[in-house]
């Protein structure tokens, strides 16, 4: 199960943090590390030294040009956020993530889930654009007077909670969270982890990050053509629509319906 | 409460770990650090650098000649142990410690409790003699294949659990992370609104049933005009769209945006 979790570091500036992240992951049984446009050489001597025994995780890490590429096949993208943003986003605690992870990774139907946990730069964290590509944000409830966890320390806490969620699911399948609403119902029920509320399993697999980004691109184009969206004066329009659809956890059929709607509207709007 | 917890490091060999420990403690709101016979200068340049903002914790740390002196006034001494020992000892998980901490610190009668969490050497951990001076041992359930957490990473995990225990003891809805479930609770609760994670509450009220039904009527009309929806052959289109938007728990601004989109598209579609 833990092998379907990917840790993604964006714009990391210190090689030591790259090595320490690999070590933190390995201690909790996580394997898959991805770097997006690091601002250092994540494989240099210092990185290898701090990995101390987890060089295999570090050196098998994959490199990506963008967050979208790094998480394109993921069904849940969680961004680690230290700050409150102007546009509130669905927010969970590491504990809550821990509880939901087993059902997220179990996926729907025959499609197992893939989860990415995304960490930003040491100095500035994740950009708003990056945060708005996440389904949810996870916030470590730190000391308000001094909340700056070292990057690798934050990774350690999240990986620890991932492992806890897995261990607790192993020992008590009834505690596996299904979705927000089913979480309580699931408690204590032996079969609950195999079912959605009322025993109905979801009918279609979740859309991938890729599907969603293509939909958002299509949506923005259609709204611009229709005149509703003004790129010169965007306000928060696309951000709010992203928040809505990312929150809803669209399945593949829903994405097809929405894109079909747009294509139909496109036929009627000016194609300059 | 957290100010009655002491972190004790025995025989630490790397100054960087001393600084990183101070930082890990401060992020979780713990103040009291004690060194017992360190094998390095815990206050040197590297230590100060790794403390990065937590120098106050580091430089106010106390020095002791022995574990006994470092914990003499404590009512509970917990030793962090990576290995099982020949002599079995009461063993708890960080999670269990988290749950017990509030009552331990509350103490008995007029005597508040004082808790020490003791960490051993980077290479050899705590000696049997030291472990046998602890009331209990706490074991971080790491990857059996690679369980060597960095010292500061282990401190981070334990301090994180201490803070979680404290937050949960405060237990009011405000300490629940801002996920969809908590959000719903919060809508009804004034205090929760004030105490969402770092002060964030959702920015707009939920749409009413009325708002939603008016939106669904508008949506069906627009989709019919555009030719995408055929009332004579509806399939499950409207049902799937309802499921999607009802699941997302639309707020009032989101409903207005969606209706604004439809109105804009309507201008371009035939108005039979």
Coordinates of C-alpha atoms in Angstrom, one line a residue:
Chain A
X1 CA 0.0 0.0 0.0
X2 CA 2.7 2.5 1.0
X3 CA 4.3 1.8 -2.5
X4 CA 1.5 3.9 -4.1
X5 CA 2.5 7.0 -2.2
X6 CA 4.8 9.5 -3.9
X7 CA 6.7 12.3 -2.1
X8 CA 7.2 15.3 -4.3
X9 CA 9.7 18.0 -3.5
X10 CA 9.5 21.3 -5.5
X11 CA 12.3 23.7 -5.9
X12 CA 14.4 22.3 -3.0
X13 CA 17.4 24.5 -2.3
X14 CA 19.6 22.4 0.1
X15 CA 21.0 19.0 -1.0
X16 CA 21.0 18.0 2.7
X17 CA 17.3 18.2 2.8
X18 CA 17.0 15.9 -0.3
X19 CA 19.1 13.2 1.4
X20 CA 17.3 13.6 4.8
X21 CA 14.0 13.3 3.0
X22 CA 15.0 10.0 1.4
X23 CA 16.1 8.8 4.9
X24 CA 12.8 10.0 6.5
X25 CA 10.8 8.2 3.8
X26 CA 12.8 4.9 4.1
X27 CA 12.4 4.8 7.8
X28 CA 8.6 4.7 7.3
X29 CA 8.7 2.3 4.3
X30 CA 8.0 4.8 1.5
X31 CA 10.0 4.4 -1.7
X32 CA 9.0 6.9 -4.4
X33 CA 10.6 10.3 -4.4
X34 CA 10.3 12.9 -7.1
X35 CA 12.1 16.2 -7.5
X36 CA 10.5 19.1 -9.5
X37 CA 13.0 21.8 -10.6
X38 CA 15.3 21.6 -7.6
X39 CA 17.5 24.6 -7.0
X40 CA 20.5 22.4 -6.0
X41 CA 22.1 19.1 -7.0
X42 CA 19.9 16.7 -5.0
X43 CA 22.4 13.9 -5.5
X44 CA 25.6 15.6 -4.4
X45 CA 27.9 14.5 -1.6
X46 CA 26.0 16.2 1.2
X47 CA 22.8 14.7 0.0
X48 CA 24.3 11.2 -0.1
X49 CA 25.8 11.7 3.4
X50 CA 22.4 12.8 4.9
X51 CA 20.7 9.9 3.2
X52 CA 23.0 7.6 5.2
X53 CA 21.5 4.2 4.3
X54 CA 18.7 5.5 2.1
X55 CA 20.9 6.3 -0.9
X56 CA 18.8 3.8 -2.9
X57 CA 15.7 5.9 -2.4
X58 CA 17.6 9.2 -3.1
X59 CA 19.3 7.9 -6.3
X60 CA 16.2 6.3 -7.8
X61 CA 14.3 9.6 -7.4
X62 CA 12.8 10.9 -10.6
X63 CA 13.2 14.4 -12.0
X64 CA 10.4 16.5 -13.4
X65 CA 10.0 19.8 -15.1
X66 CA 6.7 20.6 -13.5
X67 CA 4.3 19.6 -10.7
X68 CA 1.8 18.4 -13.3
X69 CA 4.3 16.0 -14.8
X70 CA 5.3 14.7 -11.4
X71 CA 1.7 13.9 -10.3
X72 CA 0.0 13.2 -13.6
X73 CA -1.1 9.7 -12.7
X74 CA -2.1 10.4 -9.1
X75 CA -5.7 10.2 -7.9
X76 CA -5.1 12.3 -4.8
X77 CA -2.7 15.2 -4.7
X78 CA -2.1 16.7 -1.2
X79 CA -0.1 19.9 -0.8
X80 CA 1.7 20.5 2.5
X81 CA 0.9 24.1 3.4
X82 CA 2.3 26.1 6.3
X83 CA 0.4 29.3 5.7
X84 CA -3.2 30.4 5.5
X85 CA -4.1 31.6 1.9
X86 CA -6.5 34.2 0.7
X87 CA -8.7 31.5 -0.9
X88 CA -9.4 28.7 1.6
X89 CA -9.0 25.2 0.3
X90 CA -10.1 21.9 1.8
X91 CA -7.7 21.4 4.7
X92 CA -6.9 18.3 6.6
X93 CA -4.5 17.4 9.4
X94 CA -1.8 14.8 9.0
X95 CA -3.9 12.6 11.4
X96 CA -6.9 13.0 9.1
X97 CA -4.8 12.1 6.1
X98 CA -3.5 9.1 8.0
X99 CA -7.1 7.9 8.6
X100 CA -8.2 8.3 5.0
X101 CA -5.1 7.0 3.2
X102 CA -6.1 3.3 3.2
X103 CA -9.3 3.9 1.3
X104 CA -7.7 6.5 -1.0
X105 CA -5.0 3.9 -1.9
X106 CA -7.6 1.2 -2.2
X107 CA -9.2 3.3 -4.9
X108 CA -12.4 2.5 -6.7
X109 CA -13.4 -0.6 -8.5
X110 CA -10.4 -2.2 -10.1
X111 CA -8.4 1.1 -10.1
X112 CA -6.1 1.4 -7.1
X113 CA -5.4 5.0 -6.0
X114 CA -2.1 6.8 -6.2
X115 CA -1.4 9.5 -3.7
X116 CA 1.1 12.4 -4.0
X117 CA 2.2 14.5 -1.0
X118 CA 3.8 17.7 -2.3
X119 CA 6.3 19.8 -0.4
X120 CA 7.5 23.3 -1.4
X121 CA 10.6 25.4 -1.1
X122 CA 12.5 25.8 2.2
X123 CA 12.0 29.6 2.0
X124 CA 8.7 30.2 0.3
X125 CA 6.8 26.8 0.3
X126 CA 4.3 26.1 -2.5
X127 CA 3.1 28.9 -4.8
X128 CA -0.6 29.6 -5.0
X129 CA -0.6 28.1 -8.5
X130 CA 0.9 24.9 -7.1
X131 CA -1.5 24.8 -4.2
X132 CA -4.4 25.2 -6.6
X133 CA -3.3 22.0 -8.4
X134 CA -3.9 20.0 -5.2
X135 CA -7.2 18.3 -4.1
X136 CA -6.5 19.1 -0.5
X137 CA -4.0 20.9 1.7
X138 CA -2.4 19.3 4.7
X139 CA -1.3 21.5 7.6
X140 CA 0.9 20.4 10.5
X141 CA -0.5 22.2 13.5
X142 CA 2.8 23.7 14.7
X143 CA 3.6 26.3 17.3
X144 CA 2.0 29.5 15.9
X145 CA 5.0 31.5 17.3
X146 CA 7.5 29.4 15.4
X147 CA 6.0 27.1 12.8
X148 CA 9.1 26.6 10.5
X149 CA 9.6 22.9 10.4
X150 CA 12.7 21.9 8.6
X151 CA 11.7 20.4 5.2
X152 CA 12.9 16.9 6.0
X153 CA 11.2 17.1 9.5
X154 CA 7.9 17.9 7.8
X155 CA 8.4 14.9 5.5
X156 CA 9.2 12.8 8.5
X157 CA 5.9 13.7 10.2
X158 CA 3.8 13.1 7.1
X159 CA 5.6 9.8 6.3
X160 CA 5.1 8.7 10.0
X161 CA 1.4 9.4 9.7
X162 CA 1.2 7.5 6.4
X163 CA 2.8 4.5 8.1
X164 CA 0.5 4.9 11.1
X165 CA -2.6 4.9 8.9
X166 CA -1.4 1.7 7.2
X167 CA -0.6 0.0 10.5
X168 CA -3.9 0.9 11.9
X169 CA -5.8 -0.3 8.8
X170 CA -3.9 -3.6 9.0
X171 CA -4.8 -4.1 12.6
X172 CA -8.4 -2.8 12.3
X173 CA -9.8 -2.8 8.8
X174 CA -13.1 -1.5 10.2
X175 CA -11.4 1.8 10.9
X176 CA -10.5 2.5 7.3
X177 CA -12.1 5.8 6.3
X178 CA -14.2 5.6 3.1
X179 CA -14.9 9.2 2.4
X180 CA -15.6 12.2 4.6
X181 CA -19.3 11.2 5.2
X182 CA -18.6 7.5 5.6
X183 CA -15.8 8.0 8.0
X184 CA -18.0 7.7 11.1
X185 CA -20.2 4.9 9.7
X186 CA -17.1 2.9 8.9
X187 CA -15.9 2.8 12.5
X188 CA -16.4 -0.7 13.9
X189 CA -17.8 -2.2 10.8
X190 CA -15.8 -5.2 9.5
X191 CA -17.0 -4.9 6.0
X192 CA -17.3 -1.1 5.8
X193 CA -13.9 -0.7 4.3
X194 CA -15.0 -2.6 1.2
X195 CA -18.1 -0.5 0.7
X196 CA -19.3 3.0 0.2
X197 CA -22.3 4.2 2.3
X198 CA -25.3 1.9 2.0
X199 CA -23.1 -0.8 0.5
X200 CA -22.9 1.0 -2.9
X201 CA -19.5 0.9 -4.4
X202 CA -18.6 3.9 -6.6
X203 CA -19.4 3.2 -10.3
X204 CA -16.4 4.7 -12.0
X205 CA -12.7 5.3 -11.2
X206 CA -11.4 8.7 -10.1
X207 CA -10.1 11.0 -12.8
X208 CA -6.3 11.4 -12.9
X209 CA -4.5 14.7 -12.3
X210 CA -3.9 14.8 -16.1
X211 CA -7.6 14.4 -16.9
X212 CA -8.4 17.2 -14.5
X213 CA -5.8 19.6 -15.9
X214 CA -7.0 19.0 -19.5
X215 CA -10.5 19.8 -18.3
X216 CA -9.4 23.0 -16.5
X217 CA -7.6 24.1 -19.7
X218 CA -10.7 23.4 -21.8
X219 CA -12.9 25.1 -19.2
X220 CA -10.7 28.3 -19.2
X221 CA -10.7 28.4 -23.0
X222 CA -14.5 28.0 -23.3
X223 CA -15.1 30.6 -20.6
X224 CA -12.8 33.0 -22.4
X225 CA -14.5 32.4 -25.8
X226 CA -17.9 32.9 -24.2
X227 CA -16.7 36.2 -22.7
X228 CA -17.4 35.2 -19.1
X229 CA -13.7 34.9 -18.3
X230 CA -11.4 37.9 -18.9
X231 CA -7.8 36.8 -18.7
X232 CA -6.9 40.5 -18.4
X233 CA -9.2 40.7 -15.3
X234 CA -9.3 37.1 -14.0
X235 CA -10.2 37.9 -10.4
X236 CA -10.4 34.5 -8.6
X237 CA -12.6 32.8 -11.2
X238 CA -10.4 29.9 -12.3
X239 CA -9.1 29.4 -8.7
X240 CA -12.6 29.1 -7.4
X241 CA -13.7 26.7 -10.1
X242 CA -10.5 24.6 -9.5
X243 CA -11.3 24.5 -5.8
X244 CA -14.9 23.4 -6.6
X245 CA -14.0 20.6 -9.0
X246 CA -10.9 19.4 -7.2
X247 CA -12.9 19.2 -4.0
X248 CA -15.6 17.1 -5.7
X249 CA -13.1 14.4 -6.6
X250 CA -14.4 13.9 -10.1
X251 CA -14.7 10.4 -11.6
X252 CA -13.7 9.7 -15.2
X253 CA -17.4 9.7 -16.5
X254 CA -18.0 13.1 -14.8
X255 CA -15.0 14.6 -16.5
X256 CA -16.2 13.3 -19.9
X257 CA -19.7 14.8 -19.3
X258 CA -18.3 18.2 -18.3
X259 CA -15.9 18.3 -21.3
X260 CA -18.8 17.2 -23.6
X261 CA -20.9 20.1 -22.3
X262 CA -18.0 22.5 -23.0
X263 CA -17.5 21.1 -26.5
X264 CA -21.3 21.6 -27.2
X265 CA -21.2 25.2 -25.9
X266 CA -18.0 25.8 -27.9
X267 CA -19.9 25.1 -31.1
X268 CA -22.1 28.2 -30.4
X269 CA -19.4 30.6 -29.2
X270 CA -17.0 32.8 -31.4
X271 CA -14.0 30.8 -32.5
X272 CA -11.6 33.7 -33.1
Chain B
X1 CA 1.0 22.0 29.7
X2 CA 3.7 21.5 27.1
X3 CA 6.0 23.5 29.3
X4 CA 6.1 20.5 31.7
X5 CA 7.8 18.3 29.2
X6 CA 11.6 18.0 29.0
X7 CA 13.5 16.5 26.1
X8 CA 16.7 14.8 27.3
X9 CA 19.6 13.9 24.9
X10 CA 22.2 11.5 26.2
X11 CA 25.7 11.3 24.7
X12 CA 24.9 13.2 21.5
X13 CA 27.8 13.1 19.1
X14 CA 26.8 15.6 16.3
X15 CA 26.2 19.3 17.1
X16 CA 23.9 19.5 14.1
X17 CA 21.5 17.1 15.9
X18 CA 21.5 19.3 19.0
X19 CA 20.5 22.4 16.9
X20 CA 18.0 20.4 14.9
X21 CA 16.5 19.0 18.1
X22 CA 16.0 22.5 19.5
X23 CA 14.3 23.5 16.2
X24 CA 12.0 20.4 16.2
X25 CA 11.0 21.1 19.8
X26 CA 10.2 24.8 19.2
X27 CA 8.0 24.0 16.2
X28 CA 5.8 22.0 18.5
X29 CA 5.9 24.4 21.4
X30 CA 8.3 22.6 23.7
X31 CA 10.9 24.6 25.6
X32 CA 13.0 22.5 27.9
X33 CA 16.0 20.8 26.5
X34 CA 18.7 18.9 28.6
X35 CA 22.0 17.4 27.6
X36 CA 23.6 14.6 29.5
X37 CA 27.3 14.1 28.8
X38 CA 27.3 15.1 25.2
X39 CA 30.2 13.8 23.0
X40 CA 30.4 17.1 21.2
X41 CA 30.0 20.9 21.8
X42 CA 26.2 21.1 21.5
X43 CA 26.4 24.9 21.3
X44 CA 28.9 25.3 18.4
X45 CA 28.4 27.0 15.1
X46 CA 26.9 24.1 13.3
X47 CA 24.4 23.6 16.2
X48 CA 23.4 27.3 16.1
X49 CA 23.0 27.1 12.3
X50 CA 20.7 24.0 12.4
X51 CA 18.7 25.6 15.2
X52 CA 17.9 28.4 12.8
X53 CA 15.4 30.4 14.9
X54 CA 15.4 28.1 17.9
X55 CA 18.7 29.3 19.3
X56 CA 16.9 30.4 22.4
X57 CA 15.8 26.8 23.2
X58 CA 19.3 25.5 22.3
X59 CA 21.3 28.1 24.4
X60 CA 19.0 27.8 27.4
X61 CA 19.5 24.0 27.5
X62 CA 20.8 22.6 30.8
X63 CA 23.8 20.3 31.2
X64 CA 23.8 17.3 33.4
X65 CA 26.4 14.7 34.5
X66 CA 23.9 11.8 34.6
X67 CA 20.4 10.8 33.5
X68 CA 19.3 10.7 37.1
X69 CA 20.2 14.3 37.7
X70 CA 18.5 15.3 34.4
X71 CA 15.2 13.8 35.3
X72 CA 15.2 13.9 39.1
X73 CA 12.0 16.1 39.4
X74 CA 10.1 14.2 36.7
X75 CA 7.0 12.1 37.4
X76 CA 7.2 10.1 34.2
X77 CA 10.4 9.2 32.4
X78 CA 9.9 7.8 28.9
X79 CA 12.9 6.3 27.1
X80 CA 12.9 6.3 23.3
X81 CA 14.1 2.8 22.2
X82 CA 14.6 1.5 18.7
X83 CA 15.2 -2.1 19.6
X84 CA 13.5 -4.6 21.8
X85 CA 15.7 -5.6 24.7
X86 CA 16.4 -8.8 26.4
X87 CA 14.4 -7.6 29.4
X88 CA 10.9 -6.7 28.3
X89 CA 9.8 -3.2 29.5
X90 CA 6.4 -1.4 29.4
X91 CA 6.3 -0.3 25.8
X92 CA 4.1 2.3 24.3
X93 CA 3.7 3.9 20.8
X94 CA 4.1 7.6 20.3
X95 CA 0.4 7.7 19.7
X96 CA -0.3 6.1 23.1
X97 CA 2.0 8.6 24.8
X98 CA 0.1 11.3 23.0
X99 CA -3.1 10.1 24.5
X100 CA -1.8 9.6 28.0
X101 CA 0.2 12.8 28.2
X102 CA -2.6 15.2 29.3
X103 CA -3.5 13.1 32.4
X104 CA 0.2 12.5 33.1
X105 CA 0.9 16.2 33.1
X106 CA -2.2 17.0 35.1
X107 CA -0.7 14.9 37.8
X108 CA -2.4 14.0 41.0
X109 CA -4.0 16.2 43.6
X110 CA -2.1 19.5 43.7
X111 CA 1.1 18.1 42.2
X112 CA 1.2 18.6 38.4
X113 CA 3.2 16.0 36.5
X114 CA 6.5 16.5 34.8
X115 CA 7.4 14.3 31.9
X116 CA 10.9 13.6 30.5
X117 CA 11.4 12.0 27.0
X118 CA 14.9 10.6 26.8
X119 CA 16.9 10.0 23.6
X120 CA 20.1 8.1 23.3
X121 CA 23.3 8.2 21.2
X122 CA 23.2 8.4 17.4
X123 CA 25.1 5.1 17.1
X124 CA 24.1 3.0 20.1
X125 CA 20.9 4.5 21.5
X126 CA 20.3 4.2 25.3
X127 CA 22.2 1.7 27.4
X128 CA 20.3 -1.0 29.2
X129 CA 21.2 0.8 32.5
X130 CA 19.6 4.0 31.1
X131 CA 16.6 2.2 29.7
X132 CA 16.0 0.6 33.1
X133 CA 15.8 4.1 34.7
X134 CA 12.7 4.8 32.6
X135 CA 9.1 4.2 33.6
X136 CA 8.2 3.2 30.0
X137 CA 9.8 2.9 26.7
X138 CA 8.4 4.5 23.6
X139 CA 9.0 2.9 20.2
X140 CA 8.5 4.5 16.9
X141 CA 7.1 1.8 14.6
X142 CA 9.5 2.2 11.7
X143 CA 10.3 0.1 8.7
X144 CA 11.8 -3.1 10.1
X145 CA 14.2 -3.1 7.1
X146 CA 15.5 0.3 7.9
X147 CA 14.5 1.8 11.3
X148 CA 17.3 4.3 11.8
X149 CA 15.5 7.6 12.2
X150 CA 17.9 10.5 12.5
X151 CA 18.0 11.7 16.1
X152 CA 16.3 15.0 15.4
X153 CA 13.7 13.3 13.2
X154 CA 12.8 11.0 16.1
X155 CA 12.5 14.0 18.4
X156 CA 10.3 15.7 15.8
X157 CA 7.9 12.8 15.7
X158 CA 7.7 12.6 19.5
X159 CA 7.3 16.4 19.9
X160 CA 4.6 16.3 17.2
X161 CA 2.7 13.6 19.1
X162 CA 3.0 15.6 22.4
X163 CA 1.5 18.6 20.7
X164 CA -1.3 16.5 19.1
X165 CA -2.1 15.1 22.6
X166 CA -2.3 18.6 23.9
X167 CA -4.5 19.9 21.0
X168 CA -6.8 16.9 21.4
X169 CA -7.0 17.4 25.1
X170 CA -8.2 21.0 24.5
X171 CA -10.7 19.1 22.4
X172 CA -13.1 21.5 20.8
X173 CA -14.3 21.4 17.2
X174 CA -11.8 24.1 16.4
X175 CA -9.0 21.6 16.8
X176 CA -10.5 19.4 14.1
X177 CA -8.7 20.1 10.8
X178 CA -10.7 22.0 8.2
X179 CA -11.9 19.1 6.1
X180 CA -15.4 18.8 4.7
X181 CA -16.7 17.1 7.8
X182 CA -15.3 19.6 10.2
X183 CA -16.4 22.3 7.9
X184 CA -20.0 21.2 8.2
X185 CA -19.8 21.0 12.0
X186 CA -18.2 24.5 12.0
X187 CA -21.0 26.0 10.0
X188 CA -23.2 25.5 13.1
X189 CA -20.6 26.4 15.7
X190 CA -19.5 29.9 16.4
X191 CA -16.4 28.8 18.5
X192 CA -15.3 26.5 15.7
X193 CA -15.3 29.4 13.3
X194 CA -12.9 31.3 15.5
X195 CA -10.6 28.4 16.0
X196 CA -10.2 26.7 12.7
X197 CA -6.6 25.8 11.9
X198 CA -4.6 29.1 11.9
X199 CA -7.8 31.1 11.9
X200 CA -9.1 30.0 8.5
X201 CA -12.8 29.5 8.0
X202 CA -14.6 28.9 4.7
X203 CA -15.1 32.2 3.0
X204 CA -18.8 32.0 2.1
X205 CA -21.9 30.3 3.5
X206 CA -23.2 27.1 2.0
X207 CA -25.8 27.4 -0.8
X208 CA -29.4 26.7 0.3
X209 CA -31.5 23.8 -1.2
X210 CA -33.4 26.5 -3.1
X211 CA -30.3 28.0 -4.6
X212 CA -29.2 24.6 -5.7
X213 CA -32.6 23.6 -7.3
X214 CA -32.7 26.9 -9.2
X215 CA -29.2 26.2 -10.4
X216 CA -30.1 22.6 -11.5
X217 CA -33.2 24.0 -13.4
X218 CA -31.0 26.6 -15.1
X219 CA -28.4 23.9 -15.9
X220 CA -30.9 21.6 -17.5
X221 CA -32.4 24.4 -19.6
X222 CA -29.0 25.6 -20.9
X223 CA -27.9 22.0 -21.7
X224 CA -31.1 21.4 -23.6
X225 CA -30.7 24.6 -25.6
X226 CA -27.1 23.8 -26.4
X227 CA -28.3 20.4 -27.7
X228 CA -26.2 18.4 -25.2
X229 CA -29.2 17.3 -23.1
X230 CA -32.0 15.5 -24.9
X231 CA -35.1 15.3 -22.6
X232 CA -36.4 12.6 -24.9
X233 CA -33.2 10.6 -24.2
X234 CA -32.0 11.9 -20.8
X235 CA -29.9 8.8 -19.9
X236 CA -28.4 9.6 -16.5
X237 CA -27.0 13.0 -17.4
X238 CA -28.9 15.3 -14.9
X239 CA -28.6 12.6 -12.2
X240 CA -24.8 12.5 -12.5
X241 CA -24.5 16.3 -12.6
X242 CA -26.7 16.5 -9.5
X243 CA -24.6 13.9 -7.7
X244 CA -21.5 15.9 -8.6
X245 CA -22.6 19.3 -7.4
X246 CA -24.5 18.1 -4.4
X247 CA -21.4 16.1 -3.3
X248 CA -19.3 19.3 -3.6
X249 CA -21.5 21.2 -1.1
X250 CA -21.5 24.4 -3.2
X251 CA -21.2 27.7 -1.4
X252 CA -23.2 30.7 -2.4
X253 CA -20.5 32.4 -4.5
X254 CA -19.8 29.1 -6.4
X255 CA -23.5 28.8 -7.3
X256 CA -23.4 32.4 -8.6
X257 CA -20.3 31.7 -10.7
X258 CA -21.9 28.6 -12.2
X259 CA -25.1 30.4 -13.0
X260 CA -23.2 33.3 -14.5
X261 CA -21.4 30.9 -16.8
X262 CA -24.6 29.4 -17.9
X263 CA -26.1 32.9 -18.5
X264 CA -23.1 33.8 -20.7
X265 CA -23.4 30.5 -22.7
X266 CA -27.2 31.1 -23.0
X267 CA -26.5 34.3 -25.0
X268 CA -24.8 32.2 -27.7
X269 CA -27.3 29.3 -27.9
X270 CA -30.6 29.3 -29.8
X271 CA -33.5 30.7 -27.8
X272 CA -36.3 28.8 -29.4

